[in-house]
Amino acid sequence: MLTVTDAQALILQHVHPLSPVAMPPGASLLGHVLAEDVTADADSPPYDKAMMDGYAIRATDLTSGQAILQIVEEITAGRIPRQPVGSGQTSRIMTGAPMPSGADTVVMVERSRLLDPQRVQFDDRPPKPGQNVLRQGREMRRGETVIAAGAVLRPQEVGVLATVGRSTVAVVPAPSVSVLSTGDEVVDPPDVPGVGQIRNSNGPMLTAQVGRAGCLPCYLGIARDQLDSLRPLVEEGLCADVLVLSGGVSAGKLDLVPDVLRQAGVEAHLHKVAMKPGKPVFFGTRRRADGNGSVLVFGLPGNPVSSFVGFELFVRPALARLRGRAVAGPELLTAALAEDFSYPTDRTTYHPARLEVGRGGWSVRPVPWFGSPDLLGLTRANALLVLPVGDALHRVGQSFDVVRLDD
Ligand code: AMP
Ligand code: MG
């Protein structure tokens, strides 16, 4: 049986970033991967710029720190200076305004005394030549690459895209992800579960996981464990970039999902992973009719925590790669066990846990949890503690791999 790491590597071999699209700068760009090198269209600042409200002077006029200078002009931001500043002269200047020719230094207004509208007195330490002036092109030079392809866009990058005048930019789009629950016993609210029935927690939960991964979920409802219920919904789900199913993938009598997928032309790449919870994970691909890559298909076991963990370990990294992320995850940390913990297991176990910053680094404590149906136990967790095979008693302070779930 494949290990989790081997399964993750195998899945990523079949995943390629989606083709770029053009999007305008704004909140919708957040988290997207840039698909082009973005260059500066002009120097920034485009001129030598005052960084303070004060007086534009020639530093050589104030080598002693003391002088009375003649005011030739007032320059506010957005105005073009008209008067050169000669020796013995100064211009009153506001933050952001272009420096007048001749001046090289700005003395802040608090360090001056206005004698009358035409004269200002300085009596202080001598200014450093060039102080409070941002030189043309100091931030960026025209033609220079300011954000390289592959960058994950955050608000500061969005601001730079606007600075260089981009009205659209090429990014890797968010994949569309269909979510399909399966099971004769599964009911959606407002139905009250009868004997042997269970509420459909996985549909909304997986939809939320898709959303958290920055992708566009499309919830298809519940398919019954019958071929004529499964087939059309699977076919609908295959129209998206990714189809995620829950339930019906194990070896039970009515676990029809793998067969239905094969009949729909999905090529199976894996169908079991050595892990707990969630061993019977299915992953396959179907080539698109237009020849444009493949649809990814994940079948996750129906127990809610199995579905959740399978999504975090296998689906989420695949979505990250589809989005063009170089690092697909999941993020693995090393943490020290906060208390002794006995957990005999015959398969690597991803146990719900709380990860905290301890004195010497990360600290992890398993939360009470009774297994794959216990979704409420998972709400007390922010991480999965990776427990190795064996019947070892794990000791406080021992180091473990931990999958971080929350940002
Ligand atoms: P399966 O993987 O179909 O064998 O289902 C395993 C267990 O998960 C069964 O007890 C199901 O009732 C339960 N289950 C399946 N689908 C869901 C769902 N959408 N929400 C909650 N529990 C489910
Ligand atoms: Mg089932």
CSV table of C-alpha atoms and ligand atoms in Angstrom, one decimal:
chain,number,residue,atom,x,y,z
A,1,MET,CA,0.0,0.0,0.0
A,2,LEU,CA,1.3,3.5,-0.8
A,3,THR,CA,2.5,5.7,2.0
A,4,VAL,CA,0.9,9.2,2.3
A,5,THR,CA,4.1,10.8,1.0
A,6,ASP,CA,4.2,8.5,-2.0
A,7,ALA,CA,0.5,9.1,-2.7
A,8,GLN,CA,0.9,12.9,-2.5
A,9,ALA,CA,3.9,12.7,-5.0
A,10,LEU,CA,2.0,10.4,-7.3
A,11,ILE,CA,-1.1,12.8,-7.3
A,12,LEU,CA,1.1,15.9,-8.0
A,13,GLN,CA,2.6,14.1,-11.1
A,14,HIS,CA,-0.9,14.4,-12.7
A,15,VAL,CA,-1.5,18.0,-11.7
A,16,HIS,CA,-0.5,21.0,-13.8
A,17,PRO,CA,-1.3,24.7,-13.2
A,18,LEU,CA,-4.4,26.0,-15.1
A,19,SER,CA,-3.9,28.3,-18.1
A,20,PRO,CA,-3.5,31.9,-17.1
A,21,VAL,CA,-6.3,34.4,-17.4
A,22,ALA,CA,-6.3,38.3,-17.3
A,23,MET,CA,-7.7,39.9,-14.1
A,24,PRO,CA,-7.9,43.5,-13.0
A,25,PRO,CA,-6.0,44.5,-9.8
A,26,GLY,CA,-8.2,44.4,-6.7
A,27,ALA,CA,-9.3,42.1,-3.9
A,28,SER,CA,-10.1,39.3,-6.3
A,29,LEU,CA,-6.4,38.9,-7.1
A,30,LEU,CA,-5.5,37.9,-3.5
A,31,GLY,CA,-3.9,34.4,-3.3
A,32,HIS,CA,-3.5,34.1,-7.1
A,33,VAL,CA,-0.2,33.2,-8.6
A,34,LEU,CA,1.2,35.8,-11.1
A,35,ALA,CA,1.7,34.2,-14.5
A,36,GLU,CA,3.9,36.9,-16.1
A,37,ASP,CA,6.9,39.1,-15.1
A,38,VAL,CA,5.5,42.6,-14.4
A,39,THR,CA,7.8,45.5,-15.2
A,40,ALA,CA,7.8,49.2,-14.2
A,41,ASP,CA,6.4,51.5,-16.9
A,42,ALA,CA,8.2,54.5,-15.4
A,43,ASP,CA,10.7,55.5,-12.8
A,44,SER,CA,9.2,55.7,-9.3
A,45,PRO,CA,9.3,58.3,-8.0
A,46,PRO,CA,9.3,59.9,-11.4
A,47,TYR,CA,11.2,62.9,-10.1
A,48,ASP,CA,13.2,63.8,-7.0
A,49,LYS,CA,10.5,64.1,-4.4
A,50,ALA,CA,10.2,65.9,-1.0
A,51,MET,CA,9.6,63.5,1.9
A,52,MET,CA,8.7,66.2,4.4
A,53,ASP,CA,6.8,69.5,4.7
A,54,GLY,CA,9.5,72.1,4.9
A,55,TYR,CA,12.0,74.1,2.9
A,56,ALA,CA,13.9,72.9,-0.2
A,57,ILE,CA,17.4,74.3,0.1
A,58,ARG,CA,21.0,73.9,-1.2
A,59,ALA,CA,22.9,72.0,1.5
A,60,THR,CA,25.9,74.3,0.9
A,61,ASP,CA,23.8,77.2,2.1
A,62,LEU,CA,23.4,75.6,5.6
A,63,THR,CA,26.9,74.1,6.3
A,64,SER,CA,26.9,76.0,9.6
A,65,GLY,CA,23.2,75.2,10.3
A,66,GLN,CA,22.5,79.0,10.5
A,67,ALA,CA,21.1,81.2,7.7
A,68,ILE,CA,18.3,83.4,6.7
A,69,LEU,CA,17.0,82.4,3.2
A,70,GLN,CA,14.7,84.2,0.8
A,71,ILE,CA,11.5,82.3,-0.1
A,72,VAL,CA,11.0,82.2,-3.9
A,73,GLU,CA,8.0,79.9,-4.2
A,74,GLU,CA,5.6,77.5,-2.5
A,75,ILE,CA,5.3,74.0,-4.1
A,76,THR,CA,2.4,71.8,-3.1
A,77,ALA,CA,2.0,68.1,-4.1
A,78,GLY,CA,0.9,67.9,-7.7
A,79,ARG,CA,2.3,71.3,-8.6
A,80,ILE,CA,5.3,71.8,-10.9
A,81,PRO,CA,8.1,74.0,-9.5
A,82,ARG,CA,8.6,77.1,-11.6
A,83,GLN,CA,11.5,78.9,-9.8
A,84,PRO,CA,15.0,77.5,-9.5
A,85,VAL,CA,16.5,77.7,-6.0
A,86,GLY,CA,19.7,79.8,-6.1
A,87,SER,CA,22.3,80.4,-3.4
A,88,GLY,CA,20.6,82.2,-0.5
A,89,GLN,CA,17.2,81.1,-1.6
A,90,THR,CA,14.6,78.4,-0.7
A,91,SER,CA,11.2,77.2,-1.7
A,92,ARG,CA,8.5,76.2,0.7
A,93,ILE,CA,7.7,72.6,-0.2
A,94,MET,CA,5.1,70.0,0.8
A,95,THR,CA,5.4,66.2,1.2
A,96,GLY,CA,5.2,64.5,-2.2
A,97,ALA,CA,6.0,67.6,-4.3
A,98,PRO,CA,8.7,67.6,-6.9
A,99,MET,CA,12.0,69.2,-5.9
A,100,PRO,CA,12.8,72.6,-7.6
A,101,SER,CA,16.0,72.7,-9.6
A,102,GLY,CA,19.0,73.9,-7.7
A,103,ALA,CA,17.8,72.5,-4.3
A,104,ASP,CA,19.1,69.1,-3.1
A,105,THR,CA,17.9,68.9,0.6
A,106,VAL,CA,14.7,69.5,2.6
A,107,VAL,CA,14.7,70.9,6.1
A,108,MET,CA,11.5,70.1,7.9
A,109,VAL,CA,9.3,73.0,8.8
A,110,GLU,CA,9.6,72.4,12.6
A,111,ARG,CA,13.3,73.3,12.3
A,112,SER,CA,12.7,76.7,10.9
A,113,ARG,CA,11.3,80.1,11.9
A,114,LEU,CA,9.3,82.2,9.5
A,115,LEU,CA,10.4,85.8,9.8
A,116,ASP,CA,8.0,87.3,7.3
A,117,PRO,CA,6.3,85.9,4.1
A,118,GLN,CA,9.6,86.3,2.1
A,119,ARG,CA,12.2,85.2,4.7
A,120,VAL,CA,12.9,82.1,6.8
A,121,GLN,CA,15.5,81.6,9.5
A,122,PHE,CA,17.4,78.4,10.3
A,123,ASP,CA,19.3,77.9,13.5
A,124,ASP,CA,20.0,74.3,14.1
A,125,ARG,CA,22.4,71.4,13.4
A,126,PRO,CA,23.5,71.5,9.7
A,127,PRO,CA,21.3,69.2,7.5
A,128,LYS,CA,22.8,66.1,5.8
A,129,PRO,CA,23.0,66.9,2.1
A,130,GLY,CA,20.1,65.1,0.3
A,131,GLN,CA,18.1,64.5,3.5
A,132,ASN,CA,14.3,64.2,3.2
A,133,VAL,CA,14.6,63.8,-0.6
A,134,LEU,CA,13.6,60.6,-2.4
A,135,ARG,CA,15.7,60.5,-5.6
A,136,GLN,CA,14.0,59.7,-8.9
A,137,GLY,CA,13.9,55.9,-9.6
A,138,ARG,CA,14.9,55.0,-6.0
A,139,GLU,CA,11.9,52.7,-5.6
A,140,MET,CA,11.9,51.3,-9.2
A,141,ARG,CA,13.5,52.0,-12.6
A,142,ARG,CA,11.5,52.0,-15.8
A,143,GLY,CA,11.7,48.5,-17.4
A,144,GLU,CA,12.8,46.8,-14.3
A,145,THR,CA,10.9,43.6,-13.2
A,146,VAL,CA,9.1,44.6,-10.1
A,147,ILE,CA,7.1,41.4,-9.5
A,148,ALA,CA,8.3,38.1,-11.0
A,149,ALA,CA,6.0,35.3,-12.4
A,150,GLY,CA,5.3,32.8,-9.6
A,151,ALA,CA,4.6,35.4,-6.9
A,152,VAL,CA,1.6,34.7,-4.7
A,153,LEU,CA,-0.3,38.0,-4.8
A,154,ARG,CA,-1.0,39.9,-1.5
A,155,PRO,CA,-2.3,43.4,-0.9
A,156,GLN,CA,1.2,45.0,-1.3
A,157,GLU,CA,1.7,43.3,-4.7
A,158,VAL,CA,-1.8,44.4,-5.8
A,159,GLY,CA,-0.7,48.0,-4.9
A,160,VAL,CA,2.5,47.7,-6.9
A,161,LEU,CA,0.5,46.5,-10.0
A,162,ALA,CA,-1.5,49.7,-9.8
A,163,THR,CA,1.7,51.7,-9.3
A,164,VAL,CA,3.0,50.4,-12.6
A,165,GLY,CA,-0.3,51.2,-14.3
A,166,ARG,CA,-1.6,47.7,-14.9
A,167,SER,CA,-5.3,47.5,-15.7
A,168,THR,CA,-5.1,43.7,-16.0
A,169,VAL,CA,-2.6,41.1,-15.2
A,170,ALA,CA,-2.1,37.4,-16.1
A,171,VAL,CA,-2.7,35.1,-13.2
A,172,VAL,CA,-3.4,31.4,-12.7
A,173,PRO,CA,-7.2,31.2,-12.1
A,174,ALA,CA,-8.9,29.4,-9.3
A,175,PRO,CA,-10.1,25.9,-10.3
A,176,SER,CA,-13.8,25.0,-10.1
A,177,VAL,CA,-14.4,22.1,-7.8
A,178,SER,CA,-17.6,20.0,-7.8
A,179,VAL,CA,-18.6,18.3,-4.5
A,180,LEU,CA,-20.8,15.3,-4.5
A,181,SER,CA,-22.0,13.3,-1.5
A,182,THR,CA,-23.1,9.7,-1.9
A,183,GLY,CA,-25.1,7.3,0.2
A,184,ASP,CA,-28.6,5.9,0.5
A,185,GLU,CA,-28.6,6.8,4.2
A,186,VAL,CA,-27.4,10.4,3.9
A,187,VAL,CA,-30.0,13.2,4.3
A,188,ASP,CA,-29.8,17.0,4.0
A,189,PRO,CA,-31.5,19.4,6.3
A,190,PRO,CA,-34.3,20.1,6.9
A,191,ASP,CA,-34.9,16.3,6.7
A,192,VAL,CA,-34.7,14.6,10.1
A,193,PRO,CA,-32.6,11.4,9.9
A,194,GLY,CA,-34.7,8.3,10.4
A,195,VAL,CA,-33.4,5.0,11.8
A,196,GLY,CA,-30.1,4.2,10.0
A,197,GLN,CA,-29.9,7.6,8.4
A,198,ILE,CA,-27.3,10.3,8.9
A,199,ARG,CA,-27.1,14.0,8.2
A,200,ASN,CA,-24.9,15.1,5.3
A,201,SER,CA,-22.0,16.8,7.1
A,202,ASN,CA,-19.5,16.2,4.3
A,203,GLY,CA,-21.2,18.2,1.5
A,204,PRO,CA,-21.1,21.5,3.4
A,205,MET,CA,-17.8,20.7,5.0
A,206,LEU,CA,-16.0,19.8,1.8
A,207,THR,CA,-17.5,22.8,0.1
A,208,ALA,CA,-16.1,25.0,2.9
A,209,GLN,CA,-12.7,23.3,2.5
A,210,VAL,CA,-12.7,24.1,-1.2
A,211,GLY,CA,-13.5,27.7,-0.4
A,212,ARG,CA,-10.7,27.8,2.2
A,213,ALA,CA,-8.3,26.6,-0.5
A,214,GLY,CA,-9.2,29.6,-2.6
A,215,CYS,CA,-11.2,27.6,-5.1
A,216,LEU,CA,-14.8,27.8,-6.5
A,217,PRO,CA,-17.0,25.1,-5.0
A,218,CYS,CA,-20.1,23.8,-6.8
A,219,TYR,CA,-22.2,21.5,-4.6
A,220,LEU,CA,-24.1,18.8,-6.5
A,221,GLY,CA,-26.1,17.3,-3.7
A,222,ILE,CA,-26.5,13.7,-2.7
A,223,ALA,CA,-26.2,10.7,-5.1
A,224,ARG,CA,-27.9,7.5,-4.0
A,225,ASP,CA,-26.0,4.2,-4.1
A,226,GLN,CA,-27.5,3.3,-7.4
A,227,LEU,CA,-25.9,3.5,-10.9
A,228,ASP,CA,-28.7,5.7,-12.4
A,229,SER,CA,-28.4,8.2,-9.5
A,230,LEU,CA,-24.6,8.3,-9.5
A,231,ARG,CA,-23.9,8.4,-13.3
A,232,PRO,CA,-25.5,11.7,-14.2
A,233,LEU,CA,-24.2,13.5,-11.2
A,234,VAL,CA,-20.7,12.2,-11.8
A,235,GLU,CA,-20.9,13.3,-15.4
A,236,GLU,CA,-22.0,16.7,-14.2
A,237,GLY,CA,-19.2,16.9,-11.7
A,238,LEU,CA,-16.7,16.0,-14.4
A,239,CYS,CA,-17.4,19.3,-16.1
A,240,ALA,CA,-15.5,21.1,-13.4
A,241,ASP,CA,-11.7,21.1,-13.0
A,242,VAL,CA,-11.9,18.8,-10.0
A,243,LEU,CA,-14.6,16.4,-8.8
A,244,VAL,CA,-14.6,15.5,-5.1
A,245,LEU,CA,-16.9,12.7,-3.9
A,246,SER,CA,-17.5,11.5,-0.4
A,247,GLY,CA,-18.6,7.9,0.4
A,248,GLY,CA,-19.0,4.8,-1.6
A,249,VAL,CA,-15.3,4.2,-2.3
A,250,SER,CA,-14.6,1.3,0.2
A,251,ALA,CA,-15.1,-2.4,-0.4
A,252,GLY,CA,-18.7,-2.5,0.7
A,253,LYS,CA,-21.6,-4.0,-1.3
A,254,LEU,CA,-22.9,-0.6,-2.4
A,255,ASP,CA,-19.5,1.2,-2.8
A,256,LEU,CA,-20.2,1.8,-6.5
A,257,VAL,CA,-18.1,5.0,-6.9
A,258,PRO,CA,-14.9,3.5,-8.3
A,259,ASP,CA,-16.8,1.4,-10.9
A,260,VAL,CA,-19.0,4.4,-12.0
A,261,LEU,CA,-15.9,6.5,-12.4
A,262,ARG,CA,-14.1,3.9,-14.5
A,263,GLN,CA,-17.2,3.5,-16.7
A,264,ALA,CA,-17.2,7.3,-17.1
A,265,GLY,CA,-13.6,7.1,-18.5
A,266,VAL,CA,-11.8,8.1,-15.3
A,267,GLU,CA,-8.4,6.4,-15.2
A,268,ALA,CA,-7.6,5.2,-11.6
A,269,HIS,CA,-4.1,6.1,-10.3
A,270,LEU,CA,-4.5,5.1,-6.6
A,271,HIS,CA,-7.2,3.5,-4.5
A,272,LYS,CA,-5.7,2.9,-1.0
A,273,VAL,CA,-3.2,4.7,1.2
A,274,ALA,CA,-1.6,3.4,4.3
A,275,MET,CA,-3.1,5.8,6.8
A,276,LYS,CA,-5.8,6.3,9.4
A,277,PRO,CA,-8.4,7.7,9.1
A,278,GLY,CA,-9.3,7.4,5.4
A,279,LYS,CA,-7.5,4.4,3.9
A,280,PRO,CA,-9.7,3.8,0.8
A,281,VAL,CA,-8.9,7.1,-0.9
A,282,PHE,CA,-9.4,7.1,-4.7
A,283,PHE,CA,-7.6,9.3,-7.2
A,284,GLY,CA,-8.0,9.3,-10.9
A,285,THR,CA,-8.0,11.6,-14.0
A,286,ARG,CA,-10.2,11.9,-17.1
A,287,ARG,CA,-8.9,13.6,-20.2
A,288,ARG,CA,-11.0,16.6,-21.3
A,289,ALA,CA,-12.9,16.2,-24.5
A,290,ASP,CA,-11.3,19.4,-25.9
A,291,GLY,CA,-7.8,17.9,-25.2
A,292,ASN,CA,-7.1,20.7,-22.7
A,293,GLY,CA,-5.6,18.7,-19.8
A,294,SER,CA,-7.5,16.4,-17.4
A,295,VAL,CA,-10.2,16.6,-14.7
A,296,LEU,CA,-8.9,15.4,-11.4
A,297,VAL,CA,-11.2,13.1,-9.4
A,298,PHE,CA,-10.9,12.3,-5.7
A,299,GLY,CA,-13.1,9.8,-3.9
A,300,LEU,CA,-12.9,10.2,-0.2
A,301,PRO,CA,-14.3,7.7,2.4
A,302,GLY,CA,-17.7,8.8,3.8
A,303,ASN,CA,-16.8,9.0,7.5
A,304,PRO,CA,-16.6,12.8,8.1
A,305,VAL,CA,-13.1,12.9,9.6
A,306,SER,CA,-11.8,10.6,6.8
A,307,SER,CA,-13.2,12.9,4.2
A,308,PHE,CA,-11.8,15.9,6.0
A,309,VAL,CA,-8.3,14.4,6.4
A,310,GLY,CA,-8.3,13.1,2.8
A,311,PHE,CA,-9.1,16.5,1.5
A,312,GLU,CA,-6.3,18.2,3.6
A,313,LEU,CA,-3.7,15.6,2.7
A,314,PHE,CA,-4.4,15.0,-1.0
A,315,VAL,CA,-7.0,17.4,-2.5
A,316,ARG,CA,-5.7,20.6,-1.0
A,317,PRO,CA,-2.1,20.2,-2.3
A,318,ALA,CA,-3.5,19.3,-5.8
A,319,LEU,CA,-5.7,22.5,-5.7
A,320,ALA,CA,-2.6,24.5,-4.7
A,321,ARG,CA,-0.7,23.1,-7.7
A,322,LEU,CA,-3.6,23.8,-10.1
A,323,ARG,CA,-3.5,27.4,-8.8
A,324,GLY,CA,0.2,27.5,-9.8
A,325,ARG,CA,1.7,27.4,-6.3
A,326,ALA,CA,5.2,26.0,-6.3
A,327,VAL,CA,4.9,24.8,-2.7
A,328,ALA,CA,1.7,22.6,-2.6
A,329,GLY,CA,1.8,21.6,1.0
A,330,PRO,CA,0.4,20.4,3.4
A,331,GLU,CA,2.5,22.4,5.8
A,332,LEU,CA,4.4,20.0,8.0
A,333,LEU,CA,5.9,21.2,11.3
A,334,THR,CA,7.9,19.5,14.0
A,335,ALA,CA,6.4,19.8,17.5
A,336,ALA,CA,7.2,18.4,20.9
A,337,LEU,CA,4.5,16.3,22.5
A,338,ALA,CA,3.0,18.2,25.5
A,339,GLU,CA,2.0,15.0,27.5
A,340,ASP,CA,2.6,11.3,27.5
A,341,PHE,CA,0.3,9.6,24.9
A,342,SER,CA,-0.2,5.9,24.3
A,343,TYR,CA,-1.6,5.2,20.8
A,344,PRO,CA,-1.1,1.7,19.4
A,345,THR,CA,-1.8,1.7,15.7
A,346,ASP,CA,-1.1,-0.5,12.6
A,347,ARG,CA,-1.3,2.4,10.2
A,348,THR,CA,0.2,5.9,10.3
A,349,THR,CA,-2.4,7.9,12.1
A,350,TYR,CA,-3.4,11.6,11.6
A,351,HIS,CA,-4.8,12.3,15.1
A,352,PRO,CA,-6.7,15.6,15.8
A,353,ALA,CA,-4.5,17.8,18.0
A,354,ARG,CA,-3.8,21.3,19.3
A,355,LEU,CA,-0.7,23.0,18.1
A,356,GLU,CA,0.6,25.8,20.2
A,357,VAL,CA,3.8,27.9,20.5
A,358,GLY,CA,5.7,26.5,23.5
A,359,ARG,CA,8.7,27.9,25.2
A,360,GLY,CA,11.2,26.0,23.0
A,361,GLY,CA,9.2,25.9,19.8
A,362,TRP,CA,6.0,24.2,18.7
A,363,SER,CA,4.1,22.1,21.2
A,364,VAL,CA,1.4,19.6,20.3
A,365,ARG,CA,-1.3,17.9,22.5
A,366,PRO,CA,-3.8,15.3,21.1
A,367,VAL,CA,-7.4,16.2,21.6
A,368,PRO,CA,-10.0,13.7,22.8
A,369,TRP,CA,-11.2,11.9,19.7
A,370,PHE,CA,-12.8,8.5,19.2
A,371,GLY,CA,-12.2,8.0,15.4
A,372,SER,CA,-13.3,8.7,11.9
A,373,PRO,CA,-17.0,9.5,12.7
A,374,ASP,CA,-16.1,12.0,15.4
A,375,LEU,CA,-16.3,15.3,13.6
A,376,LEU,CA,-17.0,17.2,16.8
A,377,GLY,CA,-13.6,16.0,18.2
A,378,LEU,CA,-12.0,17.6,15.2
A,379,THR,CA,-13.5,21.0,16.0
A,380,ARG,CA,-11.2,21.1,19.1
A,381,ALA,CA,-8.2,20.7,16.9
A,382,ASN,CA,-6.1,23.0,14.8
A,383,ALA,CA,-3.6,20.4,13.6
A,384,LEU,CA,-3.1,16.7,12.9
A,385,LEU,CA,-0.5,14.8,14.9
A,386,VAL,CA,1.2,12.2,12.8
A,387,LEU,CA,1.6,9.0,14.9
A,388,PRO,CA,3.8,6.2,13.6
A,389,VAL,CA,2.9,2.5,13.4
A,390,GLY,CA,3.5,0.5,16.5
A,391,ASP,CA,2.3,0.2,20.1
A,392,ALA,CA,4.7,2.7,21.5
A,393,LEU,CA,4.0,4.9,24.5
A,394,HIS,CA,4.9,8.3,23.2
A,395,ARG,CA,6.7,10.4,25.8
A,396,VAL,CA,6.3,14.1,26.7
A,397,GLY,CA,8.9,16.1,24.8
A,398,GLN,CA,9.3,13.7,21.9
A,399,SER,CA,9.3,15.3,18.4
A,400,PHE,CA,6.5,14.6,16.0
A,401,ASP,CA,5.4,15.7,12.5
A,402,VAL,CA,2.3,17.8,12.7
A,403,VAL,CA,0.1,18.9,9.8
A,404,ARG,CA,-1.1,22.4,10.5
A,405,LEU,CA,-4.8,22.9,9.5
A,406,ASP,CA,-5.5,26.6,10.3
A,407,ASP,CA,-3.5,29.6,9.0
B,1,AMP,P1,-18.9,5.0,3.1
B,1,AMP,O1,-17.6,5.6,2.9
B,1,AMP,O2,-20.0,5.3,2.1
B,1,AMP,O3,-18.9,3.5,3.4
B,1,AMP,O4,-19.5,5.7,4.5
B,1,AMP,C1,-18.8,5.5,5.7
B,1,AMP,C2,-19.6,6.1,6.8
B,1,AMP,O5,-19.7,7.5,6.6
B,1,AMP,C3,-21.0,5.6,6.9
B,1,AMP,O6,-21.3,5.4,8.3
B,1,AMP,C4,-21.8,6.7,6.3
B,1,AMP,O7,-23.1,6.8,6.9
B,1,AMP,C5,-21.0,7.9,6.7
B,1,AMP,N1,-21.2,9.0,5.7
B,1,AMP,C6,-21.2,8.8,4.3
B,1,AMP,N2,-21.4,9.9,3.7
B,1,AMP,C7,-21.6,10.9,4.7
B,1,AMP,C8,-21.9,12.3,4.6
B,1,AMP,N3,-22.0,12.9,3.5
B,1,AMP,N4,-22.0,12.9,5.8
B,1,AMP,C9,-21.8,12.3,6.9
B,1,AMP,N5,-21.6,11.0,7.0
B,1,AMP,C10,-21.5,10.3,5.9
B,2,MG,MG,-21.8,4.8,1.5
